[in-house]
Every structure is written in structure tokens, then in C-alpha cells.
mmCIF file of C-alpha atoms in Angstrom:
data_model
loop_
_atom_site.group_PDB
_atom_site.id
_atom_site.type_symbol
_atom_site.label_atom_id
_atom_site.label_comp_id
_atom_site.label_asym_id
_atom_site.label_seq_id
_atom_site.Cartn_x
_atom_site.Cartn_y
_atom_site.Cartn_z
ATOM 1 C CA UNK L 1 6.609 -7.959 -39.325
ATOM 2 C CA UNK L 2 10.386 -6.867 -39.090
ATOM 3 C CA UNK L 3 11.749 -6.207 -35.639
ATOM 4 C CA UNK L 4 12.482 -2.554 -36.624
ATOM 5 C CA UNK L 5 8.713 -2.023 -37.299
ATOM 6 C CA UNK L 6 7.886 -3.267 -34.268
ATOM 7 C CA UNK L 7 10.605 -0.862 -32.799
ATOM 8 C CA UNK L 8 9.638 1.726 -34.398
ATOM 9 C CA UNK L 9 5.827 1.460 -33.421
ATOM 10 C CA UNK L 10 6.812 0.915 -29.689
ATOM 11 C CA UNK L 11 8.849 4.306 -30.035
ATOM 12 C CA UNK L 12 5.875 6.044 -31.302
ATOM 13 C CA UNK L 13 4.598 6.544 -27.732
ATOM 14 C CA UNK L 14 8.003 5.913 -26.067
ATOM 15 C CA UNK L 15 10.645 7.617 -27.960
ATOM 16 C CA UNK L 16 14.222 6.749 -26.449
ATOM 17 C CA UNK L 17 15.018 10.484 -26.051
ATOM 18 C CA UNK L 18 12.658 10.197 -23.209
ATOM 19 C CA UNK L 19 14.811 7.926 -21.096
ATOM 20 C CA UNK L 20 17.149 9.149 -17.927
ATOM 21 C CA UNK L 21 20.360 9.434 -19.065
ATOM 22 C CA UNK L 22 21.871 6.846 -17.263
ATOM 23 C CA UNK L 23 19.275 4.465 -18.528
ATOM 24 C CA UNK L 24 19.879 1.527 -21.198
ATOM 25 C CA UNK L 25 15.898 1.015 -23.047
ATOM 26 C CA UNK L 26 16.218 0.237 -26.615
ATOM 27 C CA UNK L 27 17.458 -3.635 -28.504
ATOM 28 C CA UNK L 28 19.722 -4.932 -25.766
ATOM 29 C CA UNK L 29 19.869 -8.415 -28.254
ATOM 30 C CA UNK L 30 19.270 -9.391 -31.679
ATOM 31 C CA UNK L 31 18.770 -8.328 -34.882
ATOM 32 C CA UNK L 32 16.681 -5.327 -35.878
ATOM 33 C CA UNK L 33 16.290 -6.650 -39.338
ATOM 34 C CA UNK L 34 14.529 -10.320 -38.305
ATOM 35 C CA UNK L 35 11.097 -11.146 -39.342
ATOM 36 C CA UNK L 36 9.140 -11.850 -35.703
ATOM 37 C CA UNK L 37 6.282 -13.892 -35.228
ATOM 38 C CA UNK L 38 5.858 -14.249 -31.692
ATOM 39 C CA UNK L 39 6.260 -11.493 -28.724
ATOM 40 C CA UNK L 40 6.274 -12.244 -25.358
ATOM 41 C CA UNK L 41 5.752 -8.915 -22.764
ATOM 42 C CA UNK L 42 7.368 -9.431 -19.452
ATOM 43 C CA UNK L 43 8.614 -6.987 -16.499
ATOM 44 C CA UNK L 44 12.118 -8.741 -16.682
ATOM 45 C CA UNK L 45 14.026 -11.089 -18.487
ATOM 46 C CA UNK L 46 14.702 -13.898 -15.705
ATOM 47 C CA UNK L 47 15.464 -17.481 -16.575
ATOM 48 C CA UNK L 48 11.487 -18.235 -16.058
ATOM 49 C CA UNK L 49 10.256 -15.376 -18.765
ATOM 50 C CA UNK L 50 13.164 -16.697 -21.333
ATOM 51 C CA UNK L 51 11.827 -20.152 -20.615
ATOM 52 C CA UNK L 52 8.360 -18.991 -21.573
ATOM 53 C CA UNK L 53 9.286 -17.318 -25.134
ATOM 54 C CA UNK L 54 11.242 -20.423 -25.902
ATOM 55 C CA UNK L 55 8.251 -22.378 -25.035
ATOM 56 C CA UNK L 56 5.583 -19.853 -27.130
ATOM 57 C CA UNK L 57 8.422 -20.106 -30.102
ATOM 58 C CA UNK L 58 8.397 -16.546 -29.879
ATOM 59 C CA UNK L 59 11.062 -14.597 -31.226
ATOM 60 C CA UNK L 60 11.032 -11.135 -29.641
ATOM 61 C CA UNK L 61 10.618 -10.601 -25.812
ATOM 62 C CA UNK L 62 9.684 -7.031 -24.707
ATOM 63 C CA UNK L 63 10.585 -6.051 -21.070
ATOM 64 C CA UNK L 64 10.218 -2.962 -19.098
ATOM 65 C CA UNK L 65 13.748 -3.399 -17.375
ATOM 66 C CA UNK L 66 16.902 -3.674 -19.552
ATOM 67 C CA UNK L 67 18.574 -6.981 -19.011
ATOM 68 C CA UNK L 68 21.806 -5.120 -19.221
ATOM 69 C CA UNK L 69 22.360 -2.177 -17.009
ATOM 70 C CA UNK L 70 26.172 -1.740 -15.924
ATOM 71 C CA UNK L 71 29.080 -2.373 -18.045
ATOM 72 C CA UNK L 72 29.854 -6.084 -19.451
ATOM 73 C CA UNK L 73 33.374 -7.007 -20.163
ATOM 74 C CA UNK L 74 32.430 -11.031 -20.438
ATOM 75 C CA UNK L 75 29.355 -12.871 -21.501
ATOM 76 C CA UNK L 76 29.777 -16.473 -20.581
ATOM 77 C CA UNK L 77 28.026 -19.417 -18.662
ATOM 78 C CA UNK L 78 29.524 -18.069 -15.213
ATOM 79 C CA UNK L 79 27.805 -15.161 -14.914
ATOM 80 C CA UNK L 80 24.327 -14.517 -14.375
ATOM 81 C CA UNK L 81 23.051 -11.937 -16.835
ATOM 82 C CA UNK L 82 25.628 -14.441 -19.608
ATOM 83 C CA UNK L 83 23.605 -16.963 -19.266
ATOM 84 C CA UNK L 84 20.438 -15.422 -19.963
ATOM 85 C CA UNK L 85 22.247 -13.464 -22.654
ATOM 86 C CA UNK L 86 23.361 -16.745 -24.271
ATOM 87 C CA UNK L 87 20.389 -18.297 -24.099
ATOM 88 C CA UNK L 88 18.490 -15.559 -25.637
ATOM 89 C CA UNK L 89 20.921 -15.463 -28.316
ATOM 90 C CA UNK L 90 20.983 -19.239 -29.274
ATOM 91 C CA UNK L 91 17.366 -19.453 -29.333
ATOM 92 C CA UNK L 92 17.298 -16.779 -31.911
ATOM 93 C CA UNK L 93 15.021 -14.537 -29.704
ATOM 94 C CA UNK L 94 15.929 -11.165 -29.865
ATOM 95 C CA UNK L 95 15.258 -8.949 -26.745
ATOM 96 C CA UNK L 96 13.949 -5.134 -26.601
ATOM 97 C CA UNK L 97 13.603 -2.862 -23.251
ATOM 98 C CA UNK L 98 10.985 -0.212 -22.632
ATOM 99 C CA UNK L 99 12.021 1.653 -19.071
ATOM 100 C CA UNK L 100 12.313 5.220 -18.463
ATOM 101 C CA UNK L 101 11.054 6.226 -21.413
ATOM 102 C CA UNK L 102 7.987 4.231 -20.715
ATOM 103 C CA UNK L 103 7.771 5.514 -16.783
ATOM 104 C CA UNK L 104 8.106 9.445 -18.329
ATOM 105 C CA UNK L 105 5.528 8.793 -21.111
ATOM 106 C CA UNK L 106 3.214 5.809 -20.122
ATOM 107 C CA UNK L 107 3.868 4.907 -16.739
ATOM 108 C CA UNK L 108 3.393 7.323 -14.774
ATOM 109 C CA UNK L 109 -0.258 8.704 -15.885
ATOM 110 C CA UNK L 110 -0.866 4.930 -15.951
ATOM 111 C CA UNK L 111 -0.722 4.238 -12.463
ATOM 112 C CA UNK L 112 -1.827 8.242 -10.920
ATOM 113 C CA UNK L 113 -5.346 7.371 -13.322
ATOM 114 C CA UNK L 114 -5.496 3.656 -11.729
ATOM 115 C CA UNK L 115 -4.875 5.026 -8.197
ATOM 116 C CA UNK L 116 -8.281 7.874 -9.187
ATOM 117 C CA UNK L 117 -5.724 10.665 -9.021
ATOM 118 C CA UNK L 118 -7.151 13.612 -10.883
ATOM 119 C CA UNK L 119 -5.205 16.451 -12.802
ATOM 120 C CA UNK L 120 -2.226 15.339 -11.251
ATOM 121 C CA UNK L 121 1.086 16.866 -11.825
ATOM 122 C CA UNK L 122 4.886 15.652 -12.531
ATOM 123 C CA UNK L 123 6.468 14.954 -9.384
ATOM 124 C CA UNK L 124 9.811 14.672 -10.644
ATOM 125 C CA UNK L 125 10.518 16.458 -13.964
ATOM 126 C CA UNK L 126 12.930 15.182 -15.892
ATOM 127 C CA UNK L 127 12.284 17.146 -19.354
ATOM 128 C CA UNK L 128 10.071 20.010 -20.526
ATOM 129 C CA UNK L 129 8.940 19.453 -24.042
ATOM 130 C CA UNK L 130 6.718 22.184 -25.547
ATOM 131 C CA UNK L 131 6.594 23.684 -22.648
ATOM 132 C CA UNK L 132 4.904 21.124 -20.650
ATOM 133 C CA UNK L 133 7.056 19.051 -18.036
ATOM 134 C CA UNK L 134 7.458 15.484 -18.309
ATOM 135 C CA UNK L 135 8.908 13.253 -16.168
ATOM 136 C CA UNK L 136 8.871 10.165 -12.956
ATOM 137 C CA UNK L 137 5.839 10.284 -11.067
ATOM 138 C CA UNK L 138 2.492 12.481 -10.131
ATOM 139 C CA UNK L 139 1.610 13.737 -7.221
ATOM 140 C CA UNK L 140 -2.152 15.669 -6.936
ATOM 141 C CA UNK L 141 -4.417 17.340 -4.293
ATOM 142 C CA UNK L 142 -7.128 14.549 -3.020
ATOM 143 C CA UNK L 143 -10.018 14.672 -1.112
ATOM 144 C CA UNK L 144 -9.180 14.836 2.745
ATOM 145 C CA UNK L 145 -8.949 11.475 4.401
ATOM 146 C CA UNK L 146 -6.635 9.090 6.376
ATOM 147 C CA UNK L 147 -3.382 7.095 4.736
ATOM 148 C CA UNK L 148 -5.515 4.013 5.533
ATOM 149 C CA UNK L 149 -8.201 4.706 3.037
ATOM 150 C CA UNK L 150 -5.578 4.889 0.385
ATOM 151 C CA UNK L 151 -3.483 2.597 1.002
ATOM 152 C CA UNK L 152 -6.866 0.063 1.004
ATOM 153 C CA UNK L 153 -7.966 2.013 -2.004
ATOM 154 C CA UNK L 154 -4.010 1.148 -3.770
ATOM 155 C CA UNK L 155 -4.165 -2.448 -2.808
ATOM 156 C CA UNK L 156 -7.691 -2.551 -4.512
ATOM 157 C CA UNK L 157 -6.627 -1.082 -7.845
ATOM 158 C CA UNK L 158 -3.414 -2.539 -8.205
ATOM 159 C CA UNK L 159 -4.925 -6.082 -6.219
ATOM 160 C CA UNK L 160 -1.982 -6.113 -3.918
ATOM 161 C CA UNK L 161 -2.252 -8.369 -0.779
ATOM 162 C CA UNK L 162 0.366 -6.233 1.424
ATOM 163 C CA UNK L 163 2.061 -3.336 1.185
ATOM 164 C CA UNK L 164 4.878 -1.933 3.692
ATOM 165 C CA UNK L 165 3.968 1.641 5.221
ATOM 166 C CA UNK L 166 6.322 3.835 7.211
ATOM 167 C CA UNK L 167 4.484 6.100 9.455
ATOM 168 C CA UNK L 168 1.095 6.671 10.681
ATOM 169 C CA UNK L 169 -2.156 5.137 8.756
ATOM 170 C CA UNK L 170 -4.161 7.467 10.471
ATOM 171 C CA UNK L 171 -3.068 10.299 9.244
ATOM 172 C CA UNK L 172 -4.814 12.796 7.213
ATOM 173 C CA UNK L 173 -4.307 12.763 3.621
ATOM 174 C CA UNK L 174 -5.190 15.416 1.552
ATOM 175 C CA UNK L 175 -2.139 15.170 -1.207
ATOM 176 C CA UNK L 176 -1.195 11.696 -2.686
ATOM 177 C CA UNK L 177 2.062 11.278 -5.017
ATOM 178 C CA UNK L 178 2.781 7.893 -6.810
ATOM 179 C CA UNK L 179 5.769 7.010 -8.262
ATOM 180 C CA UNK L 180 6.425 3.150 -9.420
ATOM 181 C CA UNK L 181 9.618 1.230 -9.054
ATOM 182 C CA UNK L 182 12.487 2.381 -7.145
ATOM 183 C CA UNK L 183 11.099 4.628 -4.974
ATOM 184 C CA UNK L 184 14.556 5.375 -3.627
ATOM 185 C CA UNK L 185 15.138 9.640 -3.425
ATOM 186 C CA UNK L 186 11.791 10.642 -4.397
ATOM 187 C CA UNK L 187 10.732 11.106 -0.986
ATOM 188 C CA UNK L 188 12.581 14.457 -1.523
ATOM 189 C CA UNK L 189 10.596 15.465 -4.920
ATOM 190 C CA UNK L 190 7.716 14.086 -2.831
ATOM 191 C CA UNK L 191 7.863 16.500 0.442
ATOM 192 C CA UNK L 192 9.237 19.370 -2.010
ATOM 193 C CA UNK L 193 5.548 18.941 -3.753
ATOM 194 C CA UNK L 194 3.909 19.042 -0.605
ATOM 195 C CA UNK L 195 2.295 15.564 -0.628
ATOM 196 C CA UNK L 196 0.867 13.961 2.502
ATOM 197 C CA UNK L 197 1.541 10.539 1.390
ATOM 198 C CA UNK L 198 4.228 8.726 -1.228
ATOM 199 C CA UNK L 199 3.256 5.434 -2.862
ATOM 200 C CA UNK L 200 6.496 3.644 -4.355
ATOM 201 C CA UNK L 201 8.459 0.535 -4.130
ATOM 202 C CA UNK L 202 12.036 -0.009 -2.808
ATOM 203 C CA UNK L 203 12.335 1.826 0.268
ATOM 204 C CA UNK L 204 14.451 1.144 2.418
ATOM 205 C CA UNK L 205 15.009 0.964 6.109
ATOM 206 C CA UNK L 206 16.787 4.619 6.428
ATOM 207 C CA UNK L 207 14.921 5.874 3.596
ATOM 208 C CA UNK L 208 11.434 5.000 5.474
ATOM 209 C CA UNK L 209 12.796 6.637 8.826
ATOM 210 C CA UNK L 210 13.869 10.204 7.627
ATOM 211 C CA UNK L 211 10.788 10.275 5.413
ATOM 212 C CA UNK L 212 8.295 9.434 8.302
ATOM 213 C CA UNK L 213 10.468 12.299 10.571
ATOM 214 C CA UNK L 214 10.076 15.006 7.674
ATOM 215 C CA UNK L 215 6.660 14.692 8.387
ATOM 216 C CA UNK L 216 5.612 12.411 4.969
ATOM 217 C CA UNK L 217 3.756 8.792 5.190
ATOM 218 C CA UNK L 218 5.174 6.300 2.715
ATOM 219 C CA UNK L 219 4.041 3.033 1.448
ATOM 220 C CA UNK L 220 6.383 0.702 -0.537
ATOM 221 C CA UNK L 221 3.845 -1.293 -2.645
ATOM 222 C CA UNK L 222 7.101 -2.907 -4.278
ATOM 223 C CA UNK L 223 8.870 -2.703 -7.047
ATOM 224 C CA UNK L 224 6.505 -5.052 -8.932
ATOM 225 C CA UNK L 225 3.592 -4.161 -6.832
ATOM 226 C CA UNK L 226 3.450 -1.195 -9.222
ATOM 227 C CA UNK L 227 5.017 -1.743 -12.784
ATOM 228 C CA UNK L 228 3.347 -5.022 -13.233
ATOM 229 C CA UNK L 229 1.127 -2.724 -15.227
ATOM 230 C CA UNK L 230 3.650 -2.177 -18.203
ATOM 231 C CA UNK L 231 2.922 -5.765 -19.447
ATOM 232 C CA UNK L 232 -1.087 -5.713 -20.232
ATOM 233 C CA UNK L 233 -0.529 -2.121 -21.575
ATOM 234 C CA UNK L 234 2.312 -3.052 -23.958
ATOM 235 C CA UNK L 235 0.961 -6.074 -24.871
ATOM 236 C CA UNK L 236 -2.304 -4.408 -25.531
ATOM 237 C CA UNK L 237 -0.921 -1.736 -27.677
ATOM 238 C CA UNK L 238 0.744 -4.042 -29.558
ATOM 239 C CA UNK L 239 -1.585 -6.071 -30.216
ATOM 240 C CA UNK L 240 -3.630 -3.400 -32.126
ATOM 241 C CA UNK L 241 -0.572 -1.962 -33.763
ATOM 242 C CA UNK L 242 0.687 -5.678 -34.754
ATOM 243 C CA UNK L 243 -2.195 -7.445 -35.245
ATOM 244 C CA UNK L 244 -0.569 -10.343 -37.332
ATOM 245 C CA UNK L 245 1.872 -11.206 -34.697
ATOM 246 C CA UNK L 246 1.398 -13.265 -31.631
ATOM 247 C CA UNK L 247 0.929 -11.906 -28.306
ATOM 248 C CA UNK L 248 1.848 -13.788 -25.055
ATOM 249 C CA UNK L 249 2.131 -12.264 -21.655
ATOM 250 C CA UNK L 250 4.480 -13.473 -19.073
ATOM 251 C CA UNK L 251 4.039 -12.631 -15.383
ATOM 252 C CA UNK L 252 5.968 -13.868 -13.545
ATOM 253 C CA UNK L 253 4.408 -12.502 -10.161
ATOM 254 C CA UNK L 254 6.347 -11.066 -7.050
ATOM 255 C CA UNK L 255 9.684 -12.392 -6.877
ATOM 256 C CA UNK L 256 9.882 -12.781 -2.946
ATOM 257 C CA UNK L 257 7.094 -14.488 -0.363
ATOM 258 C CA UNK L 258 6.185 -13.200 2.896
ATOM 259 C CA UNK L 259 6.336 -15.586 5.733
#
């Protein structure tokens, strides 16, 4: 199957024009016109991932975050991001990124469903499209209990082993937003919704403070804590919509140890 089939099916559910604006999704390497005949479905493209579709001889690796982001003026050995640029390129594997687009459409409803939320809303919209907002993150009304039970409840579904929490765990709950990733500035869309608690990744020391003193209970779950999730449900998806290509997932696990 060509590249821009593959492309083209992925966009289906996550069209590009669904990405922040400042976002890069879309082929960040390659050609659109190669045949592929091996994916590999990762969170990012580190050194280990790249490793793994050179080892599977697979020829397309799908990631959630772009492996380019700011502006390059060099690609070359010295660099970081070069490296794995070269390397992607001389092993013919061509590289594709599913992000915002994927937390607006997928993501988001993804992780709110996982968590038990139910009719949740958009807790930050970033689009309207037939009249119904679309966007980062839910946030919905829960049954009344502490922060505790949920955060047990989060680390159950998403079979996390620790999670950071600014602010009381014995507080009571009775609206829960989730948004994962960054969770940096959602606090704000988060207390503007009225939520009791905020489940994200990425907070910060600062960030935690003010959002415990506005009177909101946060728990950083981390940034892959959260997302991990894009790679079965990709990888799943494709392999119904690309049945004659082989699927390999590559997780590469939380990139930091607590000791």
C-alpha cells in the first residue's frame, strides 16, 4: 500500500485542519509516493523507536509527536533531532505525525471514556464544526466523592504506578476534567469549567501552586502517563484499514525513573 493511502486513511478520522495552529502533524520525512510494508506506531521518534523500525524492516513509523517542532536551519550528525532525521532518511523509513489533530478528534474522548467520564464536554475548544465544539480535553459532572478515589480509579485505567497531585486528596470531587499531555495553562479552561479536579501531565512547580490556591486539585499523571494510548488505537485502526501491511508497536515506556 502507497504511503499516501495510508495518509489518507489516517486523515479520515484525523484530518490536519484539526490541528492547533502552531502545530506540525502531517509527513515530517519521506516520500508520500513509496510502497510500505511495515509500520511501526510509537509516541515519539527517539533513537530507541528508530532502532525498532530498522529492526522490524519497517518502512513507515507513525508517531503522535512531530519529530520536528521549531525551525531547522541544519540537519547534521551534531544535532540531536539530525541525527534521528538522518537516520530515518538513510534507512529509507519515512516518518508521519498524528498530534493535535489526533488529541481534538481521538484523544480526548479516548481517555474522558477510559477514565468512566460520561457525556462529558470540551474543556478547551479549539474549533466549532457544525455547530458542535471540538477541541483539547473534557471535563464532566461525576458522582460526589474524594480526589483520592479518582486518582486510584486513573492509575487503574491507565495502570499507572504514581502520579504527582497538587492539593488535597481528600477533597470532594464532584467535577473531573482530563486533558493528556502538556497540561501546562489548562488549569485556567479547567477552573473556568468549574471542575473540582484536573488530570494532565506536565505541571509544573508554579503551575501546581496557583492551581491548588484557586481552589482546583491537580494530578500530573505525565506526559506519557496519558497519551501512551495513541499507539494501541492507531495501530489498531490501522490494522483494520491496512490489513496487508505489518503492524508493530513500539513503547518505549516512561522516559524518567523515580528513585
Amino acid at each position: 500500500m502507497e504511503c499516501k493511502k495510508i495518509i489518507e486513511i489516517i486523515e479520515k478520522i484525523c484530518p490536519l485542519s484539526a490541528a492547533c495552529p502552531w502545530d506540525n502533524p502531517g509527513l515530517i520525512v519521506g516520500d508520500a509516493d513509496a510502497e510500505i510494508y511495515g509500520i511501526v506506531v510509537a509516541l515519539d521518534a527517539t533513537d530507541e523507536v528508530i532502532d525498532a523500525a530498522i529492526a522490524q524492516k519497517a518502512n513507515l513509523l507513525i508517531t503522535h509527536h512531530p519529530l520536528i517542532f521549531g525551525k531547522i536551519s541544519k540537519i547534521n550528525t551534531q544535532d540531536t533531532v539530525g541525527k534521528r532525521l538522518m537516520k530515518l532518511i538513510r534507512s529509507g523509513i519515512n516518518c508521519y505525525a498524528v498530534h493535535t489533530n489526533f488529541d481534538v478528534k481521538v484523544m480526548a474522548q479516548l481517555a474522558a471514556s477510559m477514565l468512566g467520564l460520561e457525556a462529558p464536554e470540551v474543556l478547551e475548544v479549539t474549533a466549532v464544526t457544525d455547530g458542535i465544539p471540538e477541541g483539547i480535553g473534557r471535563v464532566s459532572d461525576v458522582y460526589e466523592s474524594t480526589a483520592k478515589t479518582w486518582i486510584e480509579k486513573l492509575k487503574a485505567s491507565f495502570e499507572l504506578e504514581n502520579v504527582i497531585v497538587y492539593g488535597a486528596t481528600d477533597k470532594i470531587v464532584k467535577r473531573v476534567a482530563i486533558s493528556p499531555g502538556s497540561g501546562k495553562g489548562m488549569a485556567e479552561h479547567a477552573l473556568q469549567k468549574r471542575a473540582d479536579l484536573l488530570i494532565t501531565g506536565d505541571i509544573g512547580h508554579h503551575d501546581g501552586i496557583d492551581a491548588v490556591e484557586a481552589g482546583l486539585t491537580v494530578v500530573d499523571a505525565g506526559h506519557y502517563g496519558l497519551e501512551y494510548i495513541f499507539i494501541d488505537y492507531m495501530a489498531k485502526y490501522l490494522e483494520r484499514e491496512c490489513s496487508d501491511v505489518r503492524m508493530v508497536t513500539c513503547k518505549a515506556g516512561v522516559p524518567y525513573k523515580i528513585v
